[in-house]
Amino acid sequence: MMAFWYDLPVAVQDGLVGLMLLTPAIVLGAVVLRGFETRPLLFALVRQQVWLSIVFVALIAVSVGIGVGLIAQERGLRQGTARAADKFDLIVAAPGSEITAMLAAVYLQASDMPLIDGETYHDIESHPRAELVAPIAFGDSWKDAPVVGTTPQFVVHLAESLTEGRMFASEEEAIAGARVPLSVGDEFSPAHGVGGAAEEDAHRGANYTITGKMPLTGTPWDRAILVPVEAVWGVHGLAVGHGPEWDGVVGPPFEPRYFPGTPAVLVRADSLGSTYGLQATFNNDETMAFFPGTILARLHALMGDVRQLMSVLAVITQVLVTASVLAGLMMLTKLLSRRLALLRALGAPGRFVFALTWSYAVFLIVIGAASGLTLGVLASWAISQAITARTDILVQATLDWPEIHIVAGFISLTSILALLPALLTMKRSVIAGLRG
Amino acid sequence: MHRRQFIALGAAFMATPTLLRAEDAFRMRDFYEKDQSFTPLAKELQDERISVNGYMAPPLKADSTFFVLTKRPMAVCPFCETEAEWPDDIMAVYTQRVFRVVPFNRRITVTGVLSLGGYKDPETGFVSRVRLEKSTFELV
Amino acid sequence: MAGLPLRIEGLTVSGEGGRTLLEVPELSIEPGTAVVVRGPSGAGKSTFLYAVSGILPVTAGRILWGDQVLSEMNDPARAAFRRNQVGFVFQDHLLFEELSAFGNASIAALYAPKNRRAGIRSTGTEQLEKLGLSADEHRISGTYSGGERQRIAVARALAADPAIVLADEPTASLDRENADRLADDLMQLARDNGRTLIAVTHDPAMHAQADRVIDIVDGRIQDSAA
Ligand SMILES: Nc1ncnc2c1ncn2[C@@H]1O[C@H](COP(=O)(O)OP(=O)(O)OP(=O)(O)O)[C@@H](O)[C@H]1O
Ligand SMILES: [Mg+2]
């Protein structure tokens, strides 16, 4: 039985769960409304109290929207940040904060980091299980764009193929990310440091020409300019990683003696096991090696916890709002009591009046919940746009099952609660209602 | 995992059911001979939904449906001290849904469909020999 | 539907605070008669109609319609009795303003058994047309004049083909010509189909046409044949 359940595609499972959550409301509706046509009168009542109805729907929509938005936003952030870290299997850096190193190497949030020296780099580069080893030398910038020194192999790994132009081949050439406002053939002069601390004139005289553009990746690298690491060293007056008889071709192999250092190294191993092996090997006294995925997963777990706490608050809000809406409905049925009494005076079954009041409440709840779903996704969309504009991490707002489940559960729960005001209307005296 | 909120909503019937108790679960040595070939038991259980005990290695990717199940907690495994090869008696676990990471030293029971033979993950390029697919797991 | 004889024995209806609103020691009305009730304002005329339709529970005594003892029925049974036997025209028409004339006239179809719905709708339409109104489905009845609403209320009372028609000042807001027409129609109803009609009215034209006139003064019945 359970095995059968797990063999179902996840989407089918989710659909079934959604249906299950909605079942109480559907069954209740079928039982309560059986044999009656409440629709014309329902709309008549809504029209009679149109403003009050709108206020109730808005209240429900906002409270549901907050809950939905939280979930959608958390998922969007999780997926976006994970996607941005996809290309970074293993990072080796000098011992320090893993989070700082990850933010700098993966998300290009540059910070001052000690360097890995030539010997260590050589050890990593020459490891038999290492497939791709590349320095990530950040620190310089041009306008808002970080200028990162690395190897052609890294560019290929990151961009797969260029949308335009060709790979940098010399120290004067550079590749621009998709959102850098430079095109092939443009020249620029980098500044030392980034942001407000950048010293514009420090590298006067150093000029790069853009030779290629990377495709859009939905990561902070879209805003980056990639240059040969040799150039970064050269600009700073350091050795360029190669001996005196260097032929000028950028990229590995580097000579340890002439290797000035790099704040971070990207490593990609030849197999799953090797990835763990390399991490174990280079996580030692001299270097720290970590999986950005693991750090990110930990941050995600933290974010998930915070979100859950907020979700509990959101659920409490939803319940409170619904309770007040139902209390409001009880008052509303007083406003409608003349109509309801008239129905009973005409001989309508008590169950009909009950069904009418219940369907009025559920109508407001369903419209409110559906608008809340839309509202939540819209809010998440707006926030995601802002985050993407700020960080270049592509964050997308989507509508997925978890929020649909929440809304389905909410509808079921509140449609049960809505039986209460409906029951109370039956207790009122017909004649009192009729005389108004 | 984002499923938690259902509990808040009182929909407890969503909770992941346990198929097998921890003591009924297999260990990874049940599937490998000394020479790293598969045991008859492994071949017999192929394509069946089984439970395996182990530890979750720190995941390489966040927000994924893939992790490595190790025999012992990562930090106490002997090969970590040397440059020795990563042992081959690990299992690749593909979960049904994006999972919440568990610390590497917490024992877990993974329940999934056993799948044998070399397979290269098209997304990460990682090769695995033994996999549990459509899996769920819980802390022991 | 053929009418039902009404019989009342020792009826007392009390209001809040125990005040006696209506006393009817004895009263019988044969089916097929058109009865008119009159009396000064506040005398208890509406109360009388509410009591004989079961809207208002009795304090003491018995109300019988045929062999059905209305005074001993519980709420749901009295509602079913009204639904199946009674057509009621309320004093201030009491329409659902947001429904159309047709929607109001055929309102009983919303809660009637499925097999009766079509009949109620066609009779409702028929009655509206007979009363000089079209069964416009789009215009809400809140936009109709007082007299027109009165006629919608009459059509509603007749749509389910009741055995008993109770009308509380049905011609109050009509001009002479329309009032006379409605009065004729109501009287006709009783005579042609053997229904029982009890109408509260101050309209002398209706008094003149009635088979019988009942006076209520200070909550007490003073019967007098027409
Ligand atoms: N629930 C009640 N409790 C106390 N008094 C009531 C109650 N309902 C009605 N009354 C009073 O009973 C009296 C009779 O009311 P009723 O509505 O039957 O008068 P009516 O004869 O129809 O008058 P009108 O011609 O003005 O419509 C009135 O004085 C009214 O105020
Ligand atoms: Mg009256």
CSV table of C-alpha atoms in Angstrom, one decimal, chain C:
chain,number,residue,atom,x,y,z
C,1,MET,CA,-55.2,22.9,-5.1
C,2,ALA,CA,-58.5,22.4,-3.2
C,3,GLY,CA,-58.9,24.4,0.0
C,4,LEU,CA,-58.9,23.3,3.6
C,5,PRO,CA,-61.5,24.1,6.3
C,6,LEU,CA,-60.1,26.2,9.2
C,7,ARG,CA,-61.2,25.5,12.8
C,8,ILE,CA,-60.0,27.4,15.8
C,9,GLU,CA,-60.8,26.5,19.4
C,10,GLY,CA,-60.0,28.6,22.5
C,11,LEU,CA,-57.0,30.2,20.8
C,12,THR,CA,-54.7,32.6,22.8
C,13,VAL,CA,-51.6,34.2,21.4
C,14,SER,CA,-49.4,36.1,23.8
C,15,GLY,CA,-46.6,38.5,23.0
C,16,GLU,CA,-43.4,39.3,24.9
C,17,GLY,CA,-44.1,40.0,28.5
C,18,GLY,CA,-47.2,37.8,28.5
C,19,ARG,CA,-49.4,40.4,26.9
C,20,THR,CA,-52.4,38.8,25.1
C,21,LEU,CA,-52.3,39.8,21.5
C,22,LEU,CA,-55.1,37.7,20.2
C,23,GLU,CA,-58.0,35.7,21.5
C,24,VAL,CA,-60.3,33.6,19.4
C,25,PRO,CA,-62.7,31.5,21.4
C,26,GLU,CA,-64.2,29.8,18.4
C,27,LEU,CA,-64.0,30.2,14.6
C,28,SER,CA,-64.7,28.0,11.5
C,29,ILE,CA,-64.1,28.9,7.9
C,30,GLU,CA,-65.2,26.6,5.1
C,31,PRO,CA,-63.0,26.0,2.1
C,32,GLY,CA,-63.7,28.0,-1.0
C,33,THR,CA,-64.7,31.1,1.0
C,34,ALA,CA,-63.2,34.5,0.7
C,35,VAL,CA,-62.9,36.0,4.1
C,36,VAL,CA,-62.0,39.6,4.9
C,37,VAL,CA,-60.5,40.7,8.2
C,38,ARG,CA,-60.8,44.3,9.3
C,39,GLY,CA,-60.1,46.3,12.4
C,40,PRO,CA,-58.3,49.3,13.6
C,41,SER,CA,-54.5,49.5,13.5
C,42,GLY,CA,-52.9,47.5,16.2
C,43,ALA,CA,-56.0,45.4,16.7
C,44,GLY,CA,-54.2,42.1,16.0
C,45,LYS,CA,-55.0,41.5,12.3
C,46,SER,CA,-51.5,40.6,11.3
C,47,THR,CA,-51.1,38.6,14.4
C,48,PHE,CA,-54.2,36.6,13.4
C,49,LEU,CA,-52.7,35.7,10.0
C,50,TYR,CA,-49.3,34.8,11.5
C,51,ALA,CA,-51.1,32.5,14.0
C,52,VAL,CA,-53.2,30.7,11.4
C,53,SER,CA,-50.1,30.2,9.1
C,54,GLY,CA,-48.0,28.9,12.0
C,55,ILE,CA,-45.5,31.6,11.8
C,56,LEU,CA,-46.4,32.6,15.4
C,57,PRO,CA,-46.7,29.7,17.9
C,58,VAL,CA,-49.9,29.6,19.9
C,59,THR,CA,-50.0,30.1,23.6
C,60,ALA,CA,-53.1,28.1,24.2
C,61,GLY,CA,-55.9,26.5,22.2
C,62,ARG,CA,-56.0,24.7,18.9
C,63,ILE,CA,-55.8,25.6,15.2
C,64,LEU,CA,-56.9,22.9,12.7
C,65,TRP,CA,-56.6,23.0,9.0
C,66,GLY,CA,-58.7,20.1,7.9
C,67,ASP,CA,-57.4,17.3,10.0
C,68,GLN,CA,-53.9,18.8,10.4
C,69,VAL,CA,-53.5,20.2,13.9
C,70,LEU,CA,-51.3,23.2,13.2
C,71,SER,CA,-51.1,24.3,16.9
C,72,GLU,CA,-49.4,21.0,17.8
C,73,MET,CA,-46.8,20.9,15.1
C,74,ASN,CA,-43.2,21.7,15.7
C,75,ASP,CA,-41.2,24.4,13.8
C,76,PRO,CA,-40.1,22.2,10.8
C,77,ALA,CA,-43.6,20.7,10.4
C,78,ARG,CA,-45.2,24.2,10.4
C,79,ALA,CA,-42.6,25.4,7.9
C,80,ALA,CA,-43.5,22.4,5.7
C,81,PHE,CA,-47.2,23.2,6.1
C,82,ARG,CA,-46.6,26.8,4.9
C,83,ARG,CA,-44.4,25.6,2.1
C,84,ASN,CA,-47.0,23.2,0.8
C,85,GLN,CA,-50.4,24.8,1.7
C,86,VAL,CA,-50.0,28.5,2.3
C,87,GLY,CA,-49.5,31.5,0.1
C,88,PHE,CA,-48.7,34.6,2.1
C,89,VAL,CA,-48.8,38.2,1.0
C,90,PHE,CA,-47.0,40.2,3.7
C,91,GLN,CA,-48.0,43.7,4.8
C,92,ASP,CA,-45.0,45.6,3.4
C,93,HIS,CA,-44.5,43.1,0.5
C,94,LEU,CA,-41.1,42.0,1.9
C,95,LEU,CA,-39.3,41.2,-1.4
C,96,PHE,CA,-35.7,40.2,-2.0
C,97,GLU,CA,-34.8,43.6,-3.5
C,98,GLU,CA,-31.8,42.2,-5.3
C,99,LEU,CA,-33.7,39.5,-7.1
C,100,SER,CA,-35.7,40.0,-10.2
C,101,ALA,CA,-39.5,40.0,-10.3
C,102,PHE,CA,-39.3,36.5,-11.6
C,103,GLY,CA,-36.7,35.5,-9.0
C,104,ASN,CA,-39.1,36.7,-6.3
C,105,ALA,CA,-42.2,35.2,-7.7
C,106,SER,CA,-40.6,31.8,-8.1
C,107,ILE,CA,-38.5,31.8,-5.0
C,108,ALA,CA,-40.1,28.7,-3.6
C,109,ALA,CA,-38.4,26.8,-6.5
C,110,LEU,CA,-35.1,27.2,-4.8
C,111,TYR,CA,-36.0,25.0,-1.9
C,112,ALA,CA,-38.9,22.9,-3.4
C,113,PRO,CA,-38.4,19.3,-4.4
C,114,LYS,CA,-36.9,19.0,-7.9
C,115,ASN,CA,-40.0,17.8,-9.5
C,116,ARG,CA,-42.0,20.8,-8.5
C,117,ARG,CA,-39.5,23.5,-9.5
C,118,ALA,CA,-40.6,23.9,-13.1
C,119,GLY,CA,-44.2,24.1,-12.1
C,120,ILE,CA,-43.5,26.9,-9.6
C,121,ARG,CA,-41.5,28.8,-12.1
C,122,SER,CA,-44.2,28.7,-14.8
C,123,THR,CA,-47.0,29.5,-12.4
C,124,GLY,CA,-44.9,32.4,-11.0
C,125,THR,CA,-44.4,33.8,-14.5
C,126,GLU,CA,-48.1,33.2,-15.3
C,127,GLN,CA,-49.2,35.1,-12.2
C,128,LEU,CA,-46.9,38.0,-12.9
C,129,GLU,CA,-48.2,38.4,-16.4
C,130,LYS,CA,-51.8,38.1,-15.1
C,131,LEU,CA,-51.1,40.9,-12.7
C,132,GLY,CA,-49.7,43.1,-15.6
C,133,LEU,CA,-46.0,42.6,-15.0
C,134,SER,CA,-43.5,41.0,-17.3
C,135,ALA,CA,-41.3,38.3,-15.8
C,136,ASP,CA,-38.2,40.4,-16.5
C,137,GLU,CA,-35.2,38.4,-15.2
C,138,HIS,CA,-32.7,41.2,-15.4
C,139,ARG,CA,-34.3,44.1,-13.6
C,140,ILE,CA,-34.0,43.8,-9.8
C,141,SER,CA,-37.3,44.2,-7.9
C,142,GLY,CA,-35.8,47.1,-5.8
C,143,THR,CA,-36.4,49.3,-8.8
C,144,TYR,CA,-40.1,48.5,-9.0
C,145,SER,CA,-42.8,50.9,-7.7
C,146,GLY,CA,-44.7,50.2,-4.5
C,147,GLY,CA,-47.8,48.9,-6.3
C,148,GLU,CA,-45.7,46.8,-8.6
C,149,ARG,CA,-43.9,45.2,-5.7
C,150,GLN,CA,-47.2,44.5,-4.1
C,151,ARG,CA,-48.2,42.5,-7.2
C,152,ILE,CA,-44.9,40.7,-7.3
C,153,ALA,CA,-45.6,39.7,-3.7
C,154,VAL,CA,-49.1,38.4,-4.8
C,155,ALA,CA,-47.5,36.4,-7.6
C,156,ARG,CA,-45.0,34.9,-5.2
C,157,ALA,CA,-47.9,33.8,-2.8
C,158,LEU,CA,-49.7,32.1,-5.7
C,159,ALA,CA,-46.7,30.5,-7.5
C,160,ALA,CA,-46.7,27.2,-5.5
C,161,ASP,CA,-50.4,26.7,-6.0
C,162,PRO,CA,-51.4,27.0,-2.3
C,163,ALA,CA,-54.7,25.7,-0.8
C,164,ILE,CA,-54.8,28.7,1.6
C,165,VAL,CA,-54.0,32.3,0.6
C,166,LEU,CA,-53.4,34.7,3.4
C,167,ALA,CA,-53.0,38.4,2.4
C,168,ASP,CA,-52.1,41.3,4.6
C,169,GLU,CA,-53.5,44.5,3.0
C,170,PRO,CA,-52.7,43.3,-0.6
C,171,THR,CA,-54.3,46.4,-2.2
C,172,ALA,CA,-52.9,49.0,0.2
C,173,SER,CA,-50.6,50.7,-2.3
C,174,LEU,CA,-52.6,50.3,-5.5
C,175,ASP,CA,-54.7,52.8,-7.4
C,176,ARG,CA,-58.4,52.2,-7.5
C,177,GLU,CA,-58.4,50.4,-10.9
C,178,ASN,CA,-55.5,48.0,-10.0
C,179,ALA,CA,-56.8,47.5,-6.5
C,180,ASP,CA,-60.2,46.4,-7.9
C,181,ARG,CA,-58.5,44.1,-10.4
C,182,LEU,CA,-56.4,42.5,-7.8
C,183,ALA,CA,-59.4,42.2,-5.4
C,184,ASP,CA,-61.4,40.5,-8.2
C,185,ASP,CA,-58.5,38.1,-8.9
C,186,LEU,CA,-58.1,37.2,-5.3
C,187,MET,CA,-61.8,36.6,-4.8
C,188,GLN,CA,-61.9,34.6,-8.0
C,189,LEU,CA,-59.1,32.4,-6.7
C,190,ALA,CA,-61.1,31.3,-3.8
C,191,ARG,CA,-64.3,30.8,-5.7
C,192,ASP,CA,-63.0,29.0,-8.7
C,193,ASN,CA,-60.5,26.7,-7.1
C,194,GLY,CA,-62.1,26.1,-3.8
C,195,ARG,CA,-59.2,27.8,-2.0
C,196,THR,CA,-59.5,29.5,1.3
C,197,LEU,CA,-58.8,33.2,1.2
C,198,ILE,CA,-58.2,35.3,4.2
C,199,ALA,CA,-57.4,38.9,3.5
C,200,VAL,CA,-56.7,41.7,5.9
C,201,THR,CA,-57.9,44.9,4.2
C,202,HIS,CA,-59.3,48.3,4.7
C,203,ASP,CA,-60.6,48.3,1.2
C,204,PRO,CA,-64.4,48.7,1.1
C,205,ALA,CA,-64.5,47.2,-2.4
C,206,MET,CA,-63.0,44.0,-1.0
C,207,HIS,CA,-65.4,44.0,1.9
C,208,ALA,CA,-68.2,44.2,-0.5
C,209,GLN,CA,-67.1,41.2,-2.5
C,210,ALA,CA,-66.2,39.0,0.5
C,211,ASP,CA,-68.3,36.0,1.5
C,212,ARG,CA,-67.6,36.9,5.1
C,213,VAL,CA,-66.2,39.7,7.1
C,214,ILE,CA,-64.4,39.2,10.4
C,215,ASP,CA,-63.8,42.2,12.7
C,216,ILE,CA,-60.9,42.2,15.2
C,217,VAL,CA,-61.0,44.8,17.9
C,218,ASP,CA,-58.4,44.8,20.7
C,219,GLY,CA,-57.3,41.3,19.8
C,220,ARG,CA,-60.8,39.8,20.0
C,221,ILE,CA,-62.7,38.4,17.1
C,222,GLN,CA,-66.1,39.8,16.3
C,223,ASP,CA,-67.5,37.6,13.5
C,224,SER,CA,-70.1,38.9,11.2
C,225,ALA,CA,-71.4,37.3,8.0
C,226,ALA,CA,-71.3,39.4,4.9
